[in-house]
Amino acid sequence: MASPPANIDRYVPGQEAAAPQSLVNPIQDPLKLPYQVGFSYFGEWWRANEKIKEEKERLRTGRRREPERVRGQREALEEREKEKAKIQAAYDSYKEDLQAKMAQTFVKLHKEEQWFRERYVPEIRDGFRQELQEHRREAYTQWEQDLNNGVFDDFSLEGIPKSESNGAGGVVEKEEGEATATNEVLGVGDLVPVSSDVRDESLYQPTLLIKTIAPSVSRQNLEAFCKEHLGEGEGGFKWLSLSDPNPSKRFHRIGWIMLNPAPEAPAAEDADVKDEDGDIKPPVLSTAEKALEAINGKTVKDEQRGDFTCHVGVHNPPTNPRKKALWDLFSAPERIHKDFELATELIHKFESGFGSDFNASLHIEEHVEQLRANGQLQPAVTATPAKKPKAERSLDVDEAMDAEVEEGEEGAADGEDEDEGMVDDEVDDIDLLVAKKRLDLSIEYLRRTFNFCFFCVFESDSIHELTRKCPGGHLRRPRSTLSSTAKAVARASANGDPFPSKKRKETEDIEEGETPETERKFRGSAKTEQQLQRAYNWVRTFEEKIKQILAPETVDLRKLGGKLVEDAVNDELGKYVKQEDEHKWRCRVPECTKLFKEEHFWKKHVEKRHPEWLDKLKEEFELVNAYVIDPAHIAPSRTDANSNGHFPPSGGQQPTGTPRGFNLQNYTMNNMLNFANFPAMPLLNMMGGASNMNAAGWQHGGGDERGGGPIRRGGAQGAGRPQNRSHPYDRRGNQRGYGGPEGAGGPPGVRGRGGLANRWGDGGAAAAGPREAVQGRTLKSYEDLDQVSGGGSGELNY
């Protein structure tokens, strides 16, 4: 009779005990990956790591594994909350360390590139901003003139659903009892302005598009190149605008050459117009077409970095740029007043360099008061909402800093309580109308004069780059779409209060053995609360980014990945000294090996003998701080969009990193096809991880180490039940790779489909990023903004 395998926990006379195998976490350490992983991935790794620590401690002390203790409902919820708090603290620490490491690496890689120097090196940046201010004076004069002429009298950022718009700024009349769109699912692009849009004429001035610019090409060389070939007279060079670099295109940029206005000759209606001698006249060229002939295909000379050939086309801006809908929270009165305060502070910040020449806030206040006195401030006309309908809509519209995705949304499930389902049927009073008008004019002023998008929190050097990133700006959703819960969340975000979670409040009242209210009565509201949590987090991040502009000295640099220059230099200096003995300190600065009796003597030596090296070290840390404190910096690793450059990914390219909402159960060993949807990454140490887990005894579901003897292979297996036991003594049971329930073959802490892996709402489409949430659905095609469609025309497809 064959002896049973040696790796089971059964005593066999004469058989030596197997040497204990090392325990290895099957999930790769996030700290060793070159990108930031999501909270779910980190949580699974953390739980497995804690199990390994416990197992190692148990093996070291020789104690038996403690049996699973049956917990009451209230106690189980408390345990989950405690575990979540520990994971969150560890995750925050991990993010700070990783962001600091990635920021330093990114700066070292790109600090010599022209786009980086123009943005963060003071000597180059300050000179460019002085030139930019002169162009903004012209924009300010035009905006002030338009304001006085009443161009913005009817301007509003209020939006109405497309289904209720008549296409002319009005509302389609509804019959009595007819359903309205206030209860329907509204996507990113499902809103239109309540009034006719006021287009920015500067967007339609003659402009050329440089299709791609290498990182080595400087702005100064390009400007000199344009002046040489175009001149600076009528129809000549006026201003050069450059986009953010595109990480997926080796940090190449796009450029716009804005031309001085010139009298346009009327175009001939007949292409074969003949002159007096009977010869066909050449076609009349526009200002941009004339400039195109003079500059396209010419070479920018640069002896240091190499020559660069410019491929140029005529720029055709979008005729109807898409406007993006904001989160519901921005429609609440409390957020209107809060946003107006932020916008006013930003205006003062941007105008500080112009002295008393700019005073937009005063002009806006006076103009709005005049409109109020004339009775021109009226609430937005929308269809009459039904009375107190249940909320059957989704509050989610993850348009935050994302480009080109218009995703459909799933409505919240039924079963919400009456208060949560009610919508706001209040009418705006005159004070709120005044605040809205002042806010809308302030946001449009920032956009037109400073090319700054208030909600995206980034600044551009021209209207063309701003339009590429944020084509048409943003619209607020109708106030009638606000539920009572959303109003409470909006109020908390405006006041700086924590998220008003209903779950936290209800768990305080749960009695022992009683089913939680969230599971017993409010199951349908769980998704809504997750969406509101995401909206609250988005608003909080939005305010933090604005704070980075208004008061950068108060920002916590460590949280962003930076560090005080003095502390960073002291930490770095420790790498350049070696203590060889009690009173021997060896200098390790490049090309120096001097010996000193004490460390403070060595520091004085560095300050005196290596000042250039020390200044260069300080300069690098100053660059790192300037980079991380920029709210619109190009992120080295993002999973939801191609950094803050707002470029769509190139064809076939998958983002690096783990998707938001990562769940280990979706990537099982028995279903390897699931890995096709996962970005390239070293997810699991498959062979070693599986064997080490089994060797560690993770196959046991309870605390009894002895088990119940060998499990025979059954002949009658139901459909879908895998036959993956390696021998009759395999006690792993009916597991599904790593996706089985905890204690049934899966890694510790990894729950199966019937478990709690998705309990915090950080998995699935409800909390995925804007791109990951729509994987598997049909999307509109993406256009590479570096590549001009149409086979050579200069049109930039937004």
PDB file of N, CA, C and O in Angstrom, residues 214-271:
ATOM      1  N   ALA A 214       9.458  68.242 -30.263  1.00  0.00           N
ATOM      2  CA  ALA A 214      10.309  67.389 -29.437  1.00  0.00           C
ATOM      3  C   ALA A 214      10.619  68.073 -28.108  1.00  0.00           C
ATOM      4  O   ALA A 214      10.630  69.305 -28.020  1.00  0.00           O
ATOM      5  N   PRO A 215      10.866  67.292 -27.043  1.00  0.00           N
ATOM      6  CA  PRO A 215      11.163  67.900 -25.731  1.00  0.00           C
ATOM      7  C   PRO A 215      12.423  68.758 -25.727  1.00  0.00           C
ATOM      8  O   PRO A 215      12.584  69.619 -24.875  1.00  0.00           O
ATOM      9  N   SER A 216      13.307  68.530 -26.687  1.00  0.00           N
ATOM     10  CA  SER A 216      14.558  69.286 -26.715  1.00  0.00           C
ATOM     11  C   SER A 216      14.415  70.662 -27.349  1.00  0.00           C
ATOM     12  O   SER A 216      15.332  71.477 -27.265  1.00  0.00           O
ATOM     13  N   VAL A 217      13.278  70.942 -27.978  1.00  0.00           N
ATOM     14  CA  VAL A 217      13.084  72.223 -28.664  1.00  0.00           C
ATOM     15  C   VAL A 217      12.573  73.247 -27.661  1.00  0.00           C
ATOM     16  O   VAL A 217      11.537  73.040 -27.016  1.00  0.00           O
ATOM     17  N   SER A 218      13.278  74.368 -27.543  1.00  0.00           N
ATOM     18  CA  SER A 218      12.908  75.392 -26.572  1.00  0.00           C
ATOM     19  C   SER A 218      11.935  76.392 -27.175  1.00  0.00           C
ATOM     20  O   SER A 218      11.846  76.552 -28.400  1.00  0.00           O
ATOM     21  N   ARG A 219      11.212  77.068 -26.308  1.00  0.00           N
ATOM     22  CA  ARG A 219      10.274  78.094 -26.739  1.00  0.00           C
ATOM     23  C   ARG A 219      11.010  79.247 -27.433  1.00  0.00           C
ATOM     24  O   ARG A 219      10.529  79.791 -28.439  1.00  0.00           O
ATOM     25  N   GLN A 220      12.170  79.625 -26.916  1.00  0.00           N
ATOM     26  CA  GLN A 220      12.915  80.738 -27.497  1.00  0.00           C
ATOM     27  C   GLN A 220      13.310  80.439 -28.941  1.00  0.00           C
ATOM     28  O   GLN A 220      13.175  81.305 -29.817  1.00  0.00           O
ATOM     29  N   ASN A 221      13.777  79.210 -29.211  1.00  0.00           N
ATOM     30  CA  ASN A 221      14.153  78.859 -30.575  1.00  0.00           C
ATOM     31  C   ASN A 221      12.949  78.841 -31.510  1.00  0.00           C
ATOM     32  O   ASN A 221      13.043  79.256 -32.674  1.00  0.00           O
ATOM     33  N   LEU A 222      11.822  78.347 -31.016  1.00  0.00           N
ATOM     34  CA  LEU A 222      10.619  78.321 -31.846  1.00  0.00           C
ATOM     35  C   LEU A 222      10.130  79.732 -32.158  1.00  0.00           C
ATOM     36  O   LEU A 222       9.693  80.014 -33.289  1.00  0.00           O
ATOM     37  N   GLU A 223      10.163  80.629 -31.168  1.00  0.00           N
ATOM     38  CA  GLU A 223       9.728  81.998 -31.406  1.00  0.00           C
ATOM     39  C   GLU A 223      10.634  82.688 -32.426  1.00  0.00           C
ATOM     40  O   GLU A 223      10.154  83.401 -33.322  1.00  0.00           O
ATOM     41  N   ALA A 224      11.945  82.494 -32.284  1.00  0.00           N
ATOM     42  CA  ALA A 224      12.873  83.077 -33.255  1.00  0.00           C
ATOM     43  C   ALA A 224      12.637  82.504 -34.650  1.00  0.00           C
ATOM     44  O   ALA A 224      12.708  83.230 -35.660  1.00  0.00           O
ATOM     45  N   PHE A 225      12.332  81.222 -34.727  1.00  0.00           N
ATOM     46  CA  PHE A 225      12.036  80.562 -36.000  1.00  0.00           C
ATOM     47  C   PHE A 225      10.784  81.163 -36.646  1.00  0.00           C
ATOM     48  O   PHE A 225      10.753  81.438 -37.858  1.00  0.00           O
ATOM     49  N   CYS A 226       9.727  81.380 -35.846  1.00  0.00           N
ATOM     50  CA  CYS A 226       8.483  81.948 -36.372  1.00  0.00           C
ATOM     51  C   CYS A 226       8.688  83.391 -36.843  1.00  0.00           C
ATOM     52  O   CYS A 226       8.166  83.796 -37.901  1.00  0.00           O
ATOM     53  N   LYS A 227       9.419  84.174 -36.071  1.00  0.00           N
ATOM     54  CA  LYS A 227       9.663  85.569 -36.458  1.00  0.00           C
ATOM     55  C   LYS A 227      10.487  85.643 -37.738  1.00  0.00           C
ATOM     56  O   LYS A 227      10.279  86.537 -38.574  1.00  0.00           O
ATOM     57  N   GLU A 228      11.413  84.701 -37.909  1.00  0.00           N
ATOM     58  CA  GLU A 228      12.264  84.709 -39.097  1.00  0.00           C
ATOM     59  C   GLU A 228      11.457  84.448 -40.368  1.00  0.00           C
ATOM     60  O   GLU A 228      11.670  85.090 -41.406  1.00  0.00           O
ATOM     61  N   HIS A 229      10.524  83.507 -40.315  1.00  0.00           N
ATOM     62  CA  HIS A 229       9.801  83.093 -41.515  1.00  0.00           C
ATOM     63  C   HIS A 229       8.472  83.823 -41.702  1.00  0.00           C
ATOM     64  O   HIS A 229       7.967  83.860 -42.830  1.00  0.00           O
ATOM     65  N   LEU A 230       7.891  84.365 -40.645  1.00  0.00           N
ATOM     66  CA  LEU A 230       6.573  84.998 -40.748  1.00  0.00           C
ATOM     67  C   LEU A 230       6.619  86.506 -40.568  1.00  0.00           C
ATOM     68  O   LEU A 230       5.682  87.199 -40.987  1.00  0.00           O
ATOM     69  N   GLY A 231       7.671  87.010 -39.923  1.00  0.00           N
ATOM     70  CA  GLY A 231       7.698  88.428 -39.603  1.00  0.00           C
ATOM     71  C   GLY A 231       6.731  88.727 -38.454  1.00  0.00           C
ATOM     72  O   GLY A 231       6.083  87.834 -37.898  1.00  0.00           O
ATOM     73  N   GLU A 232       6.604  90.003 -38.118  1.00  0.00           N
ATOM     74  CA  GLU A 232       5.715  90.397 -37.020  1.00  0.00           C
ATOM     75  C   GLU A 232       4.718  91.464 -37.440  1.00  0.00           C
ATOM     76  O   GLU A 232       4.109  92.110 -36.589  1.00  0.00           O
ATOM     77  N   GLY A 233       4.523  91.636 -38.729  1.00  0.00           N
ATOM     78  CA  GLY A 233       3.557  92.615 -39.225  1.00  0.00           C
ATOM     79  C   GLY A 233       2.177  92.007 -39.366  1.00  0.00           C
ATOM     80  O   GLY A 233       1.816  91.046 -38.673  1.00  0.00           O
ATOM     81  N   GLU A 234       1.368  92.564 -40.264  1.00  0.00           N
ATOM     82  CA  GLU A 234       0.024  92.044 -40.503  1.00  0.00           C
ATOM     83  C   GLU A 234       0.106  90.612 -41.027  1.00  0.00           C
ATOM     84  O   GLU A 234       0.825  90.333 -41.989  1.00  0.00           O
ATOM     85  N   GLY A 235      -0.642  89.723 -40.393  1.00  0.00           N
ATOM     86  CA  GLY A 235      -0.608  88.316 -40.778  1.00  0.00           C
ATOM     87  C   GLY A 235       0.635  87.588 -40.323  1.00  0.00           C
ATOM     88  O   GLY A 235       0.813  86.403 -40.652  1.00  0.00           O
ATOM     89  N   GLY A 236       1.488  88.252 -39.552  1.00  0.00           N
ATOM     90  CA  GLY A 236       2.712  87.631 -39.078  1.00  0.00           C
ATOM     91  C   GLY A 236       2.593  87.076 -37.675  1.00  0.00           C
ATOM     92  O   GLY A 236       1.504  86.987 -37.097  1.00  0.00           O
ATOM     93  N   PHE A 237       3.729  86.727 -37.110  1.00  0.00           N
ATOM     94  CA  PHE A 237       3.772  86.075 -35.802  1.00  0.00           C
ATOM     95  C   PHE A 237       3.316  87.027 -34.695  1.00  0.00           C
ATOM     96  O   PHE A 237       3.742  88.186 -34.636  1.00  0.00           O
ATOM     97  N   LYS A 238       2.441  86.505 -33.810  1.00  0.00           N
ATOM     98  CA  LYS A 238       1.958  87.276 -32.666  1.00  0.00           C
ATOM     99  C   LYS A 238       2.342  86.624 -31.339  1.00  0.00           C
ATOM    100  O   LYS A 238       2.856  87.277 -30.436  1.00  0.00           O
ATOM    101  N   TRP A 239       2.061  85.321 -31.194  1.00  0.00           N
ATOM    102  CA  TRP A 239       2.277  84.650 -29.912  1.00  0.00           C
ATOM    103  C   TRP A 239       2.367  83.153 -30.144  1.00  0.00           C
ATOM    104  O   TRP A 239       1.714  82.591 -31.034  1.00  0.00           O
ATOM    105  N   LEU A 240       3.205  82.502 -29.356  1.00  0.00           N
ATOM    106  CA  LEU A 240       3.380  81.056 -29.445  1.00  0.00           C
ATOM    107  C   LEU A 240       2.839  80.404 -28.185  1.00  0.00           C
ATOM    108  O   LEU A 240       3.232  80.761 -27.073  1.00  0.00           O
ATOM    109  N   SER A 241       1.955  79.447 -28.367  1.00  0.00           N
ATOM    110  CA  SER A 241       1.394  78.684 -27.244  1.00  0.00           C
ATOM    111  C   SER A 241       1.838  77.235 -27.365  1.00  0.00           C
ATOM    112  O   SER A 241       1.811  76.661 -28.454  1.00  0.00           O
ATOM    113  N   LEU A 242       2.242  76.654 -26.243  1.00  0.00           N
ATOM    114  CA  LEU A 242       2.689  75.264 -26.218  1.00  0.00           C
ATOM    115  C   LEU A 242       1.860  74.473 -25.224  1.00  0.00           C
ATOM    116  O   LEU A 242       1.544  74.958 -24.134  1.00  0.00           O
ATOM    117  N   SER A 243       1.538  73.244 -25.594  1.00  0.00           N
ATOM    118  CA  SER A 243       0.726  72.386 -24.723  1.00  0.00           C
ATOM    119  C   SER A 243       1.589  71.732 -23.668  1.00  0.00           C
ATOM    120  O   SER A 243       2.818  71.832 -23.669  1.00  0.00           O
ATOM    121  N   ASP A 244       0.933  71.022 -22.751  1.00  0.00           N
ATOM    122  CA  ASP A 244       1.650  70.155 -21.823  1.00  0.00           C
ATOM    123  C   ASP A 244       2.258  68.996 -22.606  1.00  0.00           C
ATOM    124  O   ASP A 244       1.748  68.613 -23.668  1.00  0.00           O
ATOM    125  N   PRO A 245       3.323  68.419 -22.112  1.00  0.00           N
ATOM    126  CA  PRO A 245       3.901  67.259 -22.814  1.00  0.00           C
ATOM    127  C   PRO A 245       3.017  66.040 -22.690  1.00  0.00           C
ATOM    128  O   PRO A 245       2.309  65.856 -21.698  1.00  0.00           O
ATOM    129  N   ASN A 246       3.054  65.201 -23.699  1.00  0.00           N
ATOM    130  CA  ASN A 246       2.256  63.979 -23.730  1.00  0.00           C
ATOM    131  C   ASN A 246       3.129  62.799 -23.305  1.00  0.00           C
ATOM    132  O   ASN A 246       4.033  62.395 -24.041  1.00  0.00           O
ATOM    133  N   PRO A 247       2.916  62.227 -22.111  1.00  0.00           N
ATOM    134  CA  PRO A 247       3.771  61.115 -21.648  1.00  0.00           C
ATOM    135  C   PRO A 247       3.754  59.908 -22.568  1.00  0.00           C
ATOM    136  O   PRO A 247       4.753  59.213 -22.686  1.00  0.00           O
ATOM    137  N   SER A 248       2.632  59.652 -23.226  1.00  0.00           N
ATOM    138  CA  SER A 248       2.551  58.489 -24.109  1.00  0.00           C
ATOM    139  C   SER A 248       3.214  58.736 -25.454  1.00  0.00           C
ATOM    140  O   SER A 248       3.323  57.820 -26.265  1.00  0.00           O
ATOM    141  N   LYS A 249       3.647  59.966 -25.719  1.00  0.00           N
ATOM    142  CA  LYS A 249       4.348  60.313 -26.961  1.00  0.00           C
ATOM    143  C   LYS A 249       5.760  60.813 -26.662  1.00  0.00           C
ATOM    144  O   LYS A 249       6.246  61.753 -27.286  1.00  0.00           O
ATOM    145  N   ARG A 250       6.393  60.203 -25.674  1.00  0.00           N
ATOM    146  CA  ARG A 250       7.771  60.552 -25.298  1.00  0.00           C
ATOM    147  C   ARG A 250       7.895  62.044 -24.966  1.00  0.00           C
ATOM    148  O   ARG A 250       8.864  62.694 -25.295  1.00  0.00           O
ATOM    149  N   PHE A 251       6.865  62.575 -24.345  1.00  0.00           N
ATOM    150  CA  PHE A 251       6.832  63.943 -23.835  1.00  0.00           C
ATOM    151  C   PHE A 251       6.982  64.988 -24.958  1.00  0.00           C
ATOM    152  O   PHE A 251       7.536  66.057 -24.743  1.00  0.00           O
ATOM    153  N   HIS A 252       6.455  64.671 -26.119  1.00  0.00           N
ATOM    154  CA  HIS A 252       6.352  65.666 -27.180  1.00  0.00           C
ATOM    155  C   HIS A 252       5.182  66.596 -26.883  1.00  0.00           C
ATOM    156  O   HIS A 252       4.260  66.244 -26.149  1.00  0.00           O
ATOM    157  N   ARG A 253       5.225  67.767 -27.489  1.00  0.00           N
ATOM    158  CA  ARG A 253       4.180  68.767 -27.260  1.00  0.00           C
ATOM    159  C   ARG A 253       3.508  69.165 -28.580  1.00  0.00           C
ATOM    160  O   ARG A 253       4.012  68.864 -29.663  1.00  0.00           O
ATOM    161  N   ILE A 254       2.376  69.855 -28.445  1.00  0.00           N
ATOM    162  CA  ILE A 254       1.687  70.486 -29.567  1.00  0.00           C
ATOM    163  C   ILE A 254       1.914  71.990 -29.436  1.00  0.00           C
ATOM    164  O   ILE A 254       2.085  72.495 -28.318  1.00  0.00           O
ATOM    165  N   GLY A 255       1.899  72.704 -30.547  1.00  0.00           N
ATOM    166  CA  GLY A 255       2.075  74.151 -30.496  1.00  0.00           C
ATOM    167  C   GLY A 255       1.064  74.876 -31.355  1.00  0.00           C
ATOM    168  O   GLY A 255       0.539  74.325 -32.341  1.00  0.00           O
ATOM    169  N   TRP A 256       0.752  76.095 -30.974  1.00  0.00           N
ATOM    170  CA  TRP A 256      -0.144  76.951 -31.756  1.00  0.00           C
ATOM    171  C   TRP A 256       0.572  78.270 -32.048  1.00  0.00           C
ATOM    172  O   TRP A 256       1.069  78.936 -31.118  1.00  0.00           O
ATOM    173  N   ILE A 257       0.635  78.654 -33.312  1.00  0.00           N
ATOM    174  CA  ILE A 257       1.225  79.938 -33.712  1.00  0.00           C
ATOM    175  C   ILE A 257       0.072  80.889 -33.994  1.00  0.00           C
ATOM    176  O   ILE A 257      -0.652  80.737 -34.993  1.00  0.00           O
ATOM    177  N   MET A 258      -0.129  81.849 -33.112  1.00  0.00           N
ATOM    178  CA  MET A 258      -1.194  82.829 -33.298  1.00  0.00           C
ATOM    179  C   MET A 258      -0.674  83.984 -34.129  1.00  0.00           C
ATOM    180  O   MET A 258       0.435  84.487 -33.899  1.00  0.00           O
ATOM    181  N   LEU A 259      -1.465  84.386 -35.093  1.00  0.00           N
ATOM    182  CA  LEU A 259      -1.054  85.373 -36.077  1.00  0.00           C
ATOM    183  C   LEU A 259      -1.722  86.721 -35.831  1.00  0.00           C
ATOM    184  O   LEU A 259      -2.842  86.783 -35.310  1.00  0.00           O
ATOM    185  N   ASN A 260      -1.040  87.776 -36.234  1.00  0.00           N
ATOM    186  CA  ASN A 260      -1.644  89.108 -36.191  1.00  0.00           C
ATOM    187  C   ASN A 260      -2.768  89.197 -37.208  1.00  0.00           C
ATOM    188  O   ASN A 260      -2.676  88.614 -38.301  1.00  0.00           O
ATOM    189  N   PRO A 261      -3.841  89.893 -36.874  1.00  0.00           N
ATOM    190  CA  PRO A 261      -4.949  90.003 -37.848  1.00  0.00           C
ATOM    191  C   PRO A 261      -4.501  90.740 -39.091  1.00  0.00           C
ATOM    192  O   PRO A 261      -3.647  91.627 -39.052  1.00  0.00           O
ATOM    193  N   ALA A 262      -5.086  90.349 -40.209  1.00  0.00           N
ATOM    194  CA  ALA A 262      -4.800  90.984 -41.480  1.00  0.00           C
ATOM    195  C   ALA A 262      -6.090  91.033 -42.284  1.00  0.00           C
ATOM    196  O   ALA A 262      -6.973  90.182 -42.119  1.00  0.00           O
ATOM    197  N   PRO A 263      -6.253  92.027 -43.157  1.00  0.00           N
ATOM    198  CA  PRO A 263      -7.484  92.103 -43.966  1.00  0.00           C
ATOM    199  C   PRO A 263      -7.613  90.875 -44.859  1.00  0.00           C
ATOM    200  O   PRO A 263      -6.686  90.528 -45.590  1.00  0.00           O
ATOM    201  N   GLU A 264      -8.748  90.205 -44.742  1.00  0.00           N
ATOM    202  CA  GLU A 264      -8.988  89.001 -45.528  1.00  0.00           C
ATOM    203  C   GLU A 264      -9.634  89.386 -46.853  1.00  0.00           C
ATOM    204  O   GLU A 264     -10.638  90.110 -46.889  1.00  0.00           O
ATOM    205  N   ALA A 265      -9.072  88.906 -47.969  1.00  0.00           N
ATOM    206  CA  ALA A 265      -9.674  89.144 -49.279  1.00  0.00           C
ATOM    207  C   ALA A 265     -10.897  88.259 -49.439  1.00  0.00           C
ATOM    208  O   ALA A 265     -10.893  87.100 -49.028  1.00  0.00           O
ATOM    209  N   PRO A 266     -11.982  88.764 -50.018  1.00  0.00           N
ATOM    210  CA  PRO A 266     -13.185  87.934 -50.189  1.00  0.00           C
ATOM    211  C   PRO A 266     -12.900  86.754 -51.106  1.00  0.00           C
ATOM    212  O   PRO A 266     -12.244  86.895 -52.143  1.00  0.00           O
ATOM    213  N   ALA A 267     -13.357  85.598 -50.706  1.00  0.00           N
ATOM    214  CA  ALA A 267     -13.133  84.382 -51.484  1.00  0.00           C
ATOM    215  C   ALA A 267     -14.022  84.375 -52.717  1.00  0.00           C
ATOM    216  O   ALA A 267     -15.185  84.794 -52.684  1.00  0.00           O
ATOM    217  N   ALA A 268     -13.484  83.942 -53.829  1.00  0.00           N
ATOM    218  CA  ALA A 268     -14.254  83.878 -55.079  1.00  0.00           C
ATOM    219  C   ALA A 268     -15.235  82.711 -55.021  1.00  0.00           C
ATOM    220  O   ALA A 268     -14.894  81.620 -54.573  1.00  0.00           O
ATOM    221  N   GLU A 269     -16.455  82.944 -55.489  1.00  0.00           N
ATOM    222  CA  GLU A 269     -17.460  81.888 -55.467  1.00  0.00           C
ATOM    223  C   GLU A 269     -17.155  80.806 -56.496  1.00  0.00           C
ATOM    224  O   GLU A 269     -17.379  79.639 -56.282  1.00  0.00           O
ATOM    225  N   ASP A 270     -16.631  81.229 -57.659  1.00  0.00           N
ATOM    226  CA  ASP A 270     -16.304  80.264 -58.709  1.00  0.00           C
ATOM    227  C   ASP A 270     -14.816  79.962 -58.672  1.00  0.00           C
ATOM    228  O   ASP A 270     -13.985  80.869 -58.663  1.00  0.00           O
ATOM    229  N   ALA A 271     -14.459  78.704 -58.636  1.00  0.00           N
ATOM    230  CA  ALA A 271     -13.052  78.333 -58.551  1.00  0.00           C
ATOM    231  C   ALA A 271     -12.303  78.656 -59.844  1.00  0.00           C
ATOM    232  O   ALA A 271     -11.085  78.748 -59.857  1.00  0.00           O
TER     233      ALA A 271
END
